[in-house]
Coordinates of C-alpha atoms and ligand atoms in Angstrom, one line a residue:
V1 CA 7.7 -57.6 -33.2
V2 CA 6.1 -56.5 -30.0
V3 CA 4.9 -52.8 -30.2
P4 CA 5.7 -50.9 -27.2
Q5 CA 2.1 -49.7 -25.7
H6 CA 2.2 -46.5 -24.3
S7 CA -0.7 -45.3 -22.6
I8 CA -2.4 -41.5 -21.7
L9 CA -4.5 -41.5 -19.0
W10 CA -6.3 -38.5 -18.9
F11 CA -7.9 -37.1 -15.9
R12 CA -10.8 -34.7 -15.8
K13 CA -13.1 -35.7 -12.7
G14 CA -12.3 -38.9 -11.4
L15 CA -9.5 -37.2 -9.4
R16 CA -8.3 -40.6 -7.6
L17 CA -6.5 -44.2 -7.8
H18 CA -9.4 -46.1 -6.2
D19 CA -12.1 -47.5 -8.6
N20 CA -11.1 -46.0 -11.6
P21 CA -11.6 -48.7 -14.1
S22 CA -9.8 -46.1 -17.0
L23 CA -6.8 -46.1 -15.2
L24 CA -6.5 -50.4 -14.8
A25 CA -7.4 -50.2 -18.8
A26 CA -4.4 -47.5 -19.4
I27 CA -1.9 -50.2 -17.5
K28 CA -2.7 -52.9 -19.5
G29 CA 0.1 -54.6 -21.0
A30 CA 1.5 -50.9 -21.1
T31 CA 5.4 -50.0 -20.8
H32 CA 4.7 -46.2 -20.2
L33 CA 2.3 -44.3 -18.2
Y34 CA 1.1 -40.9 -18.9
P35 CA -1.3 -39.8 -16.3
V36 CA -2.1 -36.2 -17.5
F37 CA -5.0 -33.3 -16.0
I38 CA -5.3 -30.6 -18.6
L39 CA -6.1 -27.4 -17.4
D40 CA -8.0 -25.2 -19.2
P41 CA -7.4 -21.5 -19.4
W42 CA -11.5 -21.1 -20.2
F43 CA -11.9 -22.0 -16.4
L44 CA -9.9 -20.5 -15.0
K45 CA -11.4 -17.2 -14.5
P46 CA -12.7 -16.0 -10.7
D47 CA -16.0 -15.2 -12.9
V48 CA -16.5 -18.2 -14.0
V49 CA -14.6 -20.8 -11.5
G50 CA -15.1 -19.2 -7.8
V51 CA -11.3 -19.3 -6.1
N52 CA -12.6 -22.1 -3.7
R53 CA -13.3 -24.4 -5.8
L54 CA -10.4 -23.7 -8.0
N55 CA -8.5 -24.1 -5.2
F56 CA -10.3 -27.6 -3.8
L57 CA -9.1 -28.6 -7.7
L58 CA -5.5 -27.8 -7.0
D59 CA -5.5 -29.5 -3.6
S60 CA -6.9 -32.6 -5.5
L61 CA -4.2 -32.7 -7.9
T62 CA -1.2 -32.0 -5.5
D63 CA -2.9 -35.5 -3.8
L64 CA -3.3 -37.6 -6.6
R65 CA 0.5 -36.0 -8.0
S66 CA 1.7 -37.3 -4.5
S67 CA 0.1 -40.7 -5.0
L68 CA 1.1 -41.3 -8.4
Q69 CA 4.8 -40.9 -7.3
A70 CA 4.4 -42.8 -4.3
R71 CA 3.9 -45.4 -7.6
G72 CA 6.5 -44.8 -9.5
S73 CA 4.4 -42.1 -11.8
N74 CA 3.8 -38.5 -11.9
L75 CA 1.2 -36.4 -12.6
L76 CA 1.8 -34.5 -15.9
V77 CA 0.0 -31.1 -15.5
L78 CA -0.4 -29.4 -19.1
R79 CA -2.1 -25.9 -19.7
G80 CA -3.9 -25.2 -23.1
N81 CA -7.0 -26.3 -24.5
P82 CA -7.4 -30.4 -24.8
Q83 CA -8.3 -30.4 -28.1
E84 CA -4.9 -28.7 -29.1
V85 CA -3.0 -30.3 -26.2
L86 CA -3.2 -33.8 -26.5
P87 CA -2.9 -34.4 -30.2
R88 CA 0.5 -32.2 -29.8
V89 CA 1.2 -34.8 -26.7
W90 CA 0.2 -37.8 -28.1
K91 CA 2.4 -37.5 -31.0
D92 CA 5.8 -36.6 -28.7
W93 CA 5.1 -39.5 -26.5
N94 CA 3.9 -42.0 -29.6
I95 CA 0.9 -42.7 -27.5
T96 CA -1.2 -45.9 -28.9
R97 CA -4.1 -45.9 -26.2
L98 CA -5.9 -42.9 -24.9
C99 CA -7.8 -43.5 -21.3
F100 CA -10.4 -41.2 -19.4
E101 CA -13.4 -41.3 -17.6
A102 CA -16.4 -41.3 -19.5
D103 CA -18.5 -38.3 -19.0
T104 CA -21.9 -37.4 -19.6
E105 CA -22.4 -33.4 -19.7
D106 CA -23.1 -31.8 -23.0
Y107 CA -19.6 -29.7 -22.9
A108 CA -17.7 -32.8 -22.1
K109 CA -19.6 -35.3 -24.9
E110 CA -19.0 -32.4 -27.3
R111 CA -14.7 -32.5 -26.4
D112 CA -14.1 -36.0 -25.8
G113 CA -16.7 -36.8 -29.1
K114 CA -13.9 -34.4 -31.0
I115 CA -11.2 -35.9 -29.1
T116 CA -12.2 -39.5 -29.8
A117 CA -12.3 -38.8 -33.2
A118 CA -9.2 -37.3 -33.8
A119 CA -7.1 -40.0 -31.6
K120 CA -8.7 -42.7 -33.7
E121 CA -7.5 -41.1 -37.2
S122 CA -4.2 -40.9 -35.2
G123 CA -4.6 -45.3 -35.2
I124 CA -4.8 -44.7 -31.3
E125 CA -7.1 -46.7 -28.8
V126 CA -9.2 -45.2 -27.0
I127 CA -11.0 -46.3 -23.7
S128 CA -13.6 -44.5 -21.9
C129 CA -15.2 -46.3 -18.6
V130 CA -18.3 -45.8 -16.4
S131 CA -17.1 -44.5 -13.0
H132 CA -18.2 -41.0 -12.1
T133 CA -21.8 -42.3 -11.6
L134 CA -23.2 -45.7 -10.3
Y135 CA -24.7 -46.9 -13.6
N136 CA -24.3 -46.4 -17.4
T137 CA -27.3 -43.6 -17.5
R138 CA -27.8 -45.1 -20.8
D139 CA -28.8 -48.5 -18.5
V140 CA -30.8 -46.6 -16.6
V141 CA -33.1 -44.7 -19.2
A142 CA -33.1 -48.4 -21.6
K143 CA -34.9 -49.7 -18.3
N144 CA -37.2 -47.1 -18.6
G145 CA -38.9 -47.5 -21.8
G146 CA -35.9 -45.7 -23.7
K147 CA -36.7 -42.1 -21.7
A148 CA -35.5 -40.8 -18.5
P149 CA -37.4 -41.4 -15.4
L150 CA -38.6 -37.7 -14.1
T151 CA -40.0 -39.1 -11.1
Y152 CA -37.9 -40.9 -8.2
K153 CA -40.1 -43.7 -8.0
G154 CA -39.6 -44.2 -11.7
F155 CA -36.4 -44.1 -11.1
E156 CA -36.6 -46.6 -8.2
K157 CA -38.1 -49.2 -10.4
A158 CA -35.9 -48.7 -13.2
I159 CA -32.5 -49.3 -11.2
A160 CA -34.8 -52.2 -9.6
A161 CA -34.1 -53.8 -12.7
L162 CA -30.5 -53.6 -12.9
G163 CA -29.9 -54.5 -10.0
P164 CA -27.3 -53.3 -7.5
P165 CA -24.2 -51.6 -9.2
E166 CA -21.1 -53.1 -10.2
P167 CA -18.9 -52.7 -7.4
P168 CA -15.4 -50.3 -7.0
A169 CA -12.8 -51.9 -9.4
E170 CA -10.0 -53.0 -7.7
D171 CA -7.1 -50.9 -6.5
P172 CA -4.2 -50.5 -9.0
P173 CA -0.9 -51.9 -8.4
A174 CA 1.6 -50.8 -6.1
K175 CA 4.2 -50.2 -8.8
L176 CA 3.0 -48.2 -12.0
P177 CA 4.1 -48.5 -15.5
P178 CA 6.7 -45.2 -15.7
I179 CA 6.4 -42.2 -17.6
G180 CA 9.3 -42.5 -21.1
A181 CA 12.8 -41.0 -19.2
D182 CA 13.1 -38.5 -22.5
S183 CA 9.7 -37.9 -23.2
K184 CA 9.0 -34.1 -23.8
G185 CA 7.4 -32.1 -22.2
T186 CA 7.5 -34.4 -19.0
D187 CA 10.0 -32.8 -16.7
S188 CA 8.5 -32.6 -13.0
E189 CA 9.4 -28.9 -12.5
K190 CA 7.2 -28.0 -15.5
T191 CA 4.6 -30.1 -14.8
G192 CA 3.6 -29.1 -11.0
V193 CA 0.3 -28.2 -9.7
P194 CA 0.3 -24.2 -9.7
S195 CA -1.3 -21.7 -7.1
V196 CA -4.5 -19.9 -7.6
R197 CA -2.1 -17.0 -7.3
E198 CA -0.3 -18.5 -10.5
L199 CA -3.2 -19.0 -12.3
G200 CA -4.2 -15.1 -12.1
Y201 CA -6.4 -15.2 -9.0
P202 CA -6.4 -11.9 -6.9
D203 CA -7.2 -13.5 -3.7
E204 CA -6.9 -16.8 -1.7
A205 CA -9.1 -20.0 -0.7
S206 CA -11.1 -18.2 2.0
T207 CA -12.3 -21.7 2.9
D208 CA -11.6 -24.8 5.7
I209 CA -12.5 -27.5 2.7
K210 CA -9.8 -29.3 1.3
G211 CA -9.7 -31.6 -2.0
G212 CA -8.0 -34.5 -2.6
E213 CA -8.5 -38.4 -2.5
T214 CA -7.0 -39.0 0.9
E215 CA -9.4 -36.2 2.2
A216 CA -11.8 -38.0 1.1
L217 CA -11.5 -40.9 1.8
A218 CA -10.5 -40.4 5.5
R219 CA -14.0 -37.6 5.3
L220 CA -15.6 -41.0 4.2
A221 CA -14.7 -43.1 7.0
E222 CA -15.2 -40.2 9.8
Q223 CA -18.5 -40.3 9.0
L224 CA -19.4 -43.5 8.1
S225 CA -18.0 -44.6 11.6
D226 CA -20.7 -43.6 13.4
K227 CA -22.9 -46.0 12.5
A228 CA -26.0 -45.1 14.7
W229 CA -26.0 -41.5 12.8
V230 CA -25.7 -43.3 9.5
A231 CA -28.4 -45.8 10.2
A232 CA -30.9 -42.9 11.5
F233 CA -30.4 -40.6 8.9
E234 CA -33.2 -38.5 7.6
K235 CA -32.1 -35.6 5.5
P236 CA -35.3 -33.3 6.2
K237 CA -34.6 -33.7 9.6
G238 CA -31.2 -32.5 9.6
D239 CA -30.3 -28.7 10.7
P240 CA -29.3 -26.4 7.9
T241 CA -27.5 -23.9 10.4
A242 CA -25.3 -26.1 11.9
F243 CA -21.8 -24.6 10.7
I244 CA -19.4 -26.1 13.1
K245 CA -20.3 -29.8 12.3
P246 CA -22.6 -29.9 9.5
A247 CA -26.0 -32.2 9.9
T248 CA -24.4 -33.8 6.3
T249 CA -21.3 -35.2 5.1
V250 CA -20.1 -32.7 3.4
L251 CA -19.0 -35.3 0.8
S252 CA -20.2 -33.5 -2.2
P253 CA -17.1 -31.8 -3.1
H254 CA -15.2 -34.8 -3.3
L255 CA -17.9 -36.5 -5.2
K256 CA -17.9 -33.8 -7.4
F257 CA -14.6 -34.2 -8.3
G258 CA -14.3 -37.9 -8.3
C259 CA -12.3 -37.6 -5.3
L260 CA -14.4 -39.9 -3.8
S261 CA -16.5 -42.7 -5.8
P262 CA -19.7 -43.0 -5.8
R263 CA -19.4 -47.0 -5.8
L264 CA -17.5 -47.0 -2.7
F265 CA -19.4 -44.8 -0.8
Y266 CA -22.7 -47.2 -1.9
E267 CA -21.0 -50.3 -0.9
A268 CA -19.8 -48.7 2.1
L269 CA -23.1 -47.5 3.2
Q270 CA -24.3 -50.8 2.1
R271 CA -22.0 -52.9 5.3
V272 CA -23.4 -50.2 7.5
Y273 CA -26.4 -50.8 6.9
S274 CA -25.9 -54.8 7.0
E275 CA -25.0 -54.3 10.0
K276 CA -27.7 -51.9 11.7
K277 CA -30.9 -54.0 12.6
E278 CA -33.1 -50.9 11.4
H279 CA -32.2 -48.2 9.4
S280 CA -33.8 -45.1 7.3
K281 CA -34.7 -45.5 3.4
P282 CA -34.5 -43.9 0.2
P283 CA -35.5 -40.9 -0.1
V284 CA -34.3 -39.4 2.8
S285 CA -31.7 -41.9 4.1
L286 CA -28.2 -41.6 3.4
L287 CA -28.3 -44.3 0.4
G288 CA -31.4 -42.0 -0.9
Q289 CA -29.2 -39.4 -0.7
L290 CA -26.6 -40.8 -3.3
L291 CA -29.4 -41.9 -5.3
W292 CA -31.0 -38.4 -5.5
R293 CA -27.5 -37.8 -7.2
E294 CA -27.7 -40.6 -9.8
F295 CA -31.3 -39.8 -10.6
Y296 CA -30.3 -36.3 -12.0
Y297 CA -27.4 -37.5 -13.6
V298 CA -29.8 -39.4 -15.4
V299 CA -32.4 -37.1 -16.5
A300 CA -29.4 -34.4 -17.5
A301 CA -27.7 -37.3 -19.8
H302 CA -31.0 -37.8 -21.8
T303 CA -32.9 -34.5 -22.0
P304 CA -32.0 -31.7 -24.6
N305 CA -31.5 -28.6 -23.5
Y306 CA -31.5 -29.9 -20.1
H307 CA -29.6 -26.3 -18.9
R308 CA -31.8 -24.1 -19.9
M309 CA -35.6 -23.2 -20.2
E310 CA -36.1 -22.5 -23.0
G311 CA -36.4 -25.2 -25.6
N312 CA -36.4 -27.6 -22.3
P313 CA -39.1 -30.0 -22.5
I314 CA -39.4 -31.2 -19.1
C315 CA -39.1 -27.3 -17.8
K316 CA -42.1 -25.0 -17.3
Q317 CA -41.4 -21.9 -19.6
I318 CA -42.3 -19.0 -17.1
P319 CA -41.9 -15.0 -17.7
W320 CA -39.4 -14.6 -15.0
D321 CA -38.7 -10.8 -14.4
D322 CA -35.1 -9.3 -15.8
N323 CA -34.2 -7.7 -12.3
E324 CA -30.7 -7.5 -12.1
D325 CA -31.0 -5.0 -8.8
F326 CA -33.1 -7.7 -7.3
Y327 CA -30.6 -10.4 -8.4
R328 CA -27.6 -8.7 -7.1
A329 CA -29.0 -8.1 -3.9
W330 CA -29.6 -11.5 -4.0
E331 CA -26.2 -12.7 -5.2
E332 CA -24.3 -10.1 -2.6
S333 CA -26.1 -10.6 0.6
R334 CA -28.1 -7.5 0.2
T335 CA -31.7 -8.3 0.5
G336 CA -31.8 -7.3 4.4
Y337 CA -33.4 -10.6 5.3
P338 CA -31.0 -12.4 7.5
W339 CA -31.5 -15.2 6.8
I340 CA -31.6 -15.3 2.8
D341 CA -27.8 -12.9 3.3
A342 CA -26.4 -15.2 5.4
I343 CA -26.7 -18.4 3.4
M344 CA -25.4 -16.4 0.6
A345 CA -22.1 -15.3 2.8
Q346 CA -22.0 -18.6 3.7
L347 CA -21.7 -19.5 -0.1
R348 CA -19.2 -17.3 -1.0
R349 CA -17.0 -18.1 2.2
T350 CA -17.1 -22.0 2.6
G351 CA -18.4 -22.7 -0.6
W352 CA -20.8 -25.0 0.7
M353 CA -23.8 -24.9 2.6
H354 CA -27.3 -27.1 3.2
H355 CA -29.3 -28.3 1.2
L356 CA -32.1 -26.9 3.3
A357 CA -30.4 -23.8 3.2
R358 CA -30.3 -24.1 -0.8
H359 CA -33.8 -24.7 -0.8
C360 CA -35.0 -21.6 1.0
V361 CA -33.0 -19.2 -0.8
A362 CA -33.5 -20.7 -4.4
C363 CA -37.0 -19.9 -3.7
F364 CA -36.6 -17.1 -2.8
L365 CA -34.8 -15.5 -5.8
T366 CA -37.4 -17.2 -8.1
R367 CA -40.8 -18.3 -7.0
G368 CA -41.1 -17.4 -3.5
D369 CA -39.8 -13.3 -3.8
L370 CA -38.6 -12.2 -6.1
Y371 CA -39.3 -14.2 -9.5
V372 CA -35.8 -13.6 -11.0
S373 CA -34.6 -16.7 -13.5
W374 CA -33.3 -19.9 -11.9
E375 CA -31.2 -20.2 -14.6
R376 CA -29.4 -16.8 -12.9
G377 CA -29.2 -18.0 -9.5
R378 CA -28.2 -21.5 -10.7
D379 CA -25.1 -19.5 -12.3
T380 CA -24.2 -17.8 -8.9
F381 CA -24.2 -21.4 -7.3
D382 CA -22.1 -23.2 -10.2
R383 CA -19.4 -20.2 -9.8
W384 CA -19.2 -20.2 -5.9
L385 CA -20.6 -23.6 -4.9
I386 CA -17.0 -26.0 -4.4
D387 CA -19.7 -29.0 -5.1
G388 CA -20.9 -27.3 -7.8
D389 CA -21.9 -29.7 -10.5
S390 CA -24.4 -29.0 -13.6
S391 CA -26.2 -31.9 -13.3
L392 CA -27.2 -31.7 -9.9
N393 CA -27.3 -27.6 -9.5
T394 CA -29.8 -27.4 -12.6
G395 CA -31.8 -29.8 -11.4
N396 CA -32.3 -29.1 -8.3
W397 CA -32.8 -25.2 -9.5
M398 CA -35.4 -26.6 -11.4
W399 CA -37.1 -28.4 -9.0
L400 CA -37.0 -25.1 -6.2
S401 CA -38.1 -23.4 -8.7
A402 CA -40.8 -25.3 -9.3
S403 CA -39.8 -25.9 -13.3
S404 CA -39.7 -29.4 -13.1
F405 CA -40.0 -32.3 -10.8
F406 CA -42.0 -30.6 -8.2
Y407 CA -44.9 -28.2 -8.8
Q408 CA -46.2 -26.9 -5.5
Y409 CA -45.6 -23.2 -5.8
F410 CA -47.5 -22.3 -3.5
R411 CA -45.3 -24.0 -1.0
V412 CA -43.0 -21.3 -0.2
Y413 CA -40.1 -20.7 2.4
S414 CA -40.3 -18.3 4.6
P415 CA -37.1 -16.1 4.8
L416 CA -38.8 -14.7 8.5
T417 CA -38.9 -17.8 10.7
Y418 CA -37.3 -21.2 8.7
G419 CA -33.9 -20.1 9.8
K420 CA -35.3 -19.2 13.4
K421 CA -37.2 -22.4 14.1
Y422 CA -33.4 -24.0 13.8
D423 CA -31.3 -21.5 15.8
P424 CA -33.9 -18.6 18.0
E425 CA -30.3 -17.4 18.9
G426 CA -29.1 -16.3 15.6
K427 CA -25.4 -18.1 15.6
Y428 CA -25.4 -19.1 12.8
V429 CA -26.5 -15.4 11.3
K430 CA -24.3 -13.7 13.9
H431 CA -21.2 -16.2 12.4
F432 CA -21.7 -15.3 8.5
L433 CA -23.1 -11.7 9.1
P434 CA -20.9 -10.2 11.3
I435 CA -22.8 -6.7 11.0
L436 CA -25.4 -8.0 12.5
K437 CA -23.2 -9.6 15.9
D438 CA -24.3 -7.5 18.3
Y439 CA -28.1 -7.4 17.5
P440 CA -30.3 -9.5 20.5
A441 CA -31.4 -12.6 19.9
K442 CA -35.4 -10.8 19.5
Y443 CA -34.2 -9.0 16.4
I444 CA -31.6 -11.4 15.0
W445 CA -34.4 -12.5 12.1
E446 CA -35.9 -9.6 11.4
P447 CA -33.5 -6.6 12.7
W448 CA -36.0 -3.9 11.1
K449 CA -37.7 -4.3 13.7
A450 CA -35.6 -3.4 16.3
P451 CA -36.2 0.4 17.9
L452 CA -33.7 2.9 16.5
K453 CA -32.0 2.4 20.2
V454 CA -31.2 -1.5 20.2
Q455 CA -30.3 0.0 16.2
E456 CA -27.1 2.0 17.9
D457 CA -26.9 -0.2 20.6
A458 CA -25.7 -2.9 18.1
G459 CA -23.3 -0.9 15.9
C460 CA -25.6 -1.4 12.8
I461 CA -28.6 0.9 11.7
I462 CA -30.8 -0.9 9.4
G463 CA -30.9 0.7 6.0
K464 CA -26.9 2.2 6.5
D465 CA -25.2 -0.5 7.7
Y466 CA -27.2 -3.2 6.6
P467 CA -30.2 -2.9 4.6
A468 CA -33.7 -3.0 5.0
P469 CA -35.7 -5.9 3.4
I470 CA -35.8 -5.6 -0.1
V471 CA -39.8 -6.5 -0.5
D472 CA -42.1 -7.3 1.8
H473 CA -42.2 -11.2 1.8
D474 CA -46.2 -11.4 2.6
E475 CA -46.5 -9.2 0.1
A476 CA -44.0 -10.5 -2.4
S477 CA -44.5 -14.2 -2.2
K478 CA -48.8 -13.8 -2.3
R479 CA -47.9 -11.7 -6.0
C480 CA -45.6 -14.3 -6.6
I481 CA -47.9 -17.6 -5.9
Q482 CA -50.2 -15.2 -8.4
R483 CA -47.9 -15.1 -11.0
M484 CA -46.8 -18.6 -10.8
K485 CA -50.8 -19.6 -11.3
Q486 CA -51.1 -17.7 -14.6
A487 CA -47.8 -19.1 -15.6
Y488 CA -48.9 -22.8 -15.1
D489 CA -51.9 -21.7 -16.5
C490 CA -50.6 -20.7 -19.7
Q491 CA -48.3 -23.5 -21.0
P492 CA -47.4 -24.4 -24.0
G493 CA -48.9 -27.6 -25.3
K494 CA -46.2 -29.0 -26.6
A495 CA -42.9 -29.4 -26.2
A496 CA -40.8 -26.4 -27.5
Q497 CA -38.1 -26.5 -30.1
P498 CA -34.6 -27.4 -29.3
V499 CA -32.5 -24.3 -29.3
S500 CA -29.0 -24.7 -31.0
K501 CA -26.6 -22.6 -28.5
P502 CA -23.2 -24.5 -28.3
A503 CA -23.1 -25.9 -24.8
A504 CA -21.9 -24.5 -21.6
K505 CA -18.5 -25.5 -20.8
R506 CA -18.3 -26.4 -16.9
L507 CA -15.7 -27.3 -14.3
Ligands
FAD1 P1 -25.2 -35.4 2.4 O1 -26.7 -35.4 2.7 O2 -24.1 -35.8 2.9 O3 -25.6 -36.5 0.9 C1 -24.7 -37.6 0.2 C2 -24.5 -36.8 -1.6 O4 -25.8 -37.3 -2.1 C3 -23.9 -35.8 -1.3 O5 -22.7 -35.5 -1.5 C4 -24.5 -35.1 -2.9 O6 -23.8 -36.1 -3.9 C5 -25.6 -35.9 -3.1 N1 -26.9 -35.7 -2.7 C6 -27.5 -35.5 -1.8 N2 -28.6 -34.4 -1.9 C7 -28.7 -34.1 -3.1 C8 -29.5 -33.5 -4.0 N3 -30.3 -32.8 -3.4 N4 -29.4 -33.6 -5.5 C9 -28.9 -34.4 -6.1 N5 -27.4 -35.2 -5.2 C10 -27.8 -35.2 -3.9 N6 -25.4 -30.7 -5.0 C11 -24.4 -30.8 -5.4 O7 -23.3 -32.0 -5.5 N7 -23.7 -30.0 -6.5 C12 -24.6 -28.8 -6.7 O8 -24.0 -27.9 -7.5 C13 -25.9 -29.2 -6.0 N8 -26.4 -27.6 -6.0 C14 -27.5 -27.5 -5.7 C15 -28.2 -26.4 -6.1 C16 -30.1 -26.3 -5.4 C17 -30.6 -25.0 -5.7 C18 -30.2 -27.1 -4.2 C19 -31.3 -27.1 -3.7 C20 -29.0 -28.3 -3.9 C21 -28.2 -28.3 -4.7 N9 -27.2 -29.7 -4.2 C22 -26.4 -29.4 -5.1 C23 -27.6 -30.8 -3.8 C24 -27.7 -30.9 -2.2 O9 -27.9 -29.6 -1.7 C25 -26.0 -31.0 -2.0 O10 -25.3 -32.4 -2.5 C26 -25.7 -31.4 -0.3 O11 -26.2 -30.1 0.2 C27 -24.2 -31.4 -0.5 O12 -23.8 -32.0 1.0 P2 -23.8 -33.5 1.5 O13 -22.3 -33.5 0.8 O14 -23.2 -32.8 3.2 O15 -24.9 -34.0 1.6

């Protein structure tokens, strides 16, 4: 007797059909395929996931749904806690196999572990494939003597020992197995992609960044079509104030949600490099950026309590100030430093900023000026960034706050001169802080220095319409450096004890 094979392909990240080994595993010998995405209400709160990120996700689901429909299938968007939804539907649909992309984040590992156990108990085969990273993070750790490498050099050595990553998986066939005709709860009208309003968000998205595999592949092709640019790319040389045509690829939201496969990106980059006699190299090249991503994924997946300071063995223990006013002023673009405030305004409005702009605001909040914990800043980024990616966000915040990876805490970014170097006219500030749009270039980076008459003519009085600086940068940074030195001198000699709090959920 032939047993009908009914597979669920459970999308979470990996919102694409290309390089999707879980999809290929799901359709192997399957008579029916049920592609599902589960909207977990836990995430669907504006103070957890900002509207721009949610909108990007919904765009991506809409695109995935039409690609699946074009192949005779569909995307069933279900709602609820996956641990309740999946057992219900696998009974309703007589499921024999459950496939999903492996996820290395704490919350996902916990969730997937429970679901895998329940599925196996119900006699369901579970297949989970690695496709969100170039390598299986465990293989990298194994090549580094069983520990996560904590330097880029160590990481490069480990991956050199592994050889190049697997090429992308083959494309799925033009026709996919159908969804069972009379399967309960699969009515196309009831399983569509909702709008942000339908999900209870009060505002529409304010960004131009669009989600979806189609968009991701088009952007990849467009960015890599300028081969000379790709070959010459050196991250530290980019202009962080370029906002009309950003200095980097802006592929991060697509990589975060897996609308773009990192292995496809890797392969496409290698193709460009093979055609160029000379090209930049990691860590500053474009390939080097993709490897930074991989580096942080490896460390995140293999470090206990990676997402907090306490109990995190790779994180310096620093007694940050609990200063709510400073934190709020930073988050809400009210520090009085146009460079910092404009970057945070760009974050809220568009959900993306250049890497060096992220450096500046992260340094300012933590070791540079305000001495507020990196965990607070990380949470703000996690809410507003479209590419908000737990492994990368936390790793970079630890770096910028000199809590891990990087220890030159005395090298502080100046909020007065850094942006000005790239943009003497202050076009970036005027765009994202329109209240300052009529300031003359001479004062745009330090508006409090403008004579009152200039302030009046510009229609913006400092201290009334736009804040005076929240701290004096020279004094504050000196104080912070002193405090960092003391904190470094007082590090506990032994690794801190793990703290057992439930893993935070992250979308
Ligand atoms: P490109 O320069 O075009 O790079 C291509 C890809 O490489 C990126 O899309 C990204 O996936 C990866 N990449 C580049 N730089 C880094 C890096 N430093 N670390 C890890 N991966 C990198 N990136 C995120 O994707 N999500 C985050 O939540 C995030 N939080 C950050 C927080 C702070 C404080 C800082 C300083 C950086 C953070 N980054 C984060 C890293 C980096 O700023 C972004 O990946 C990059 O700016 C995205 O733009 P892009 O796609 O144009 O990058």
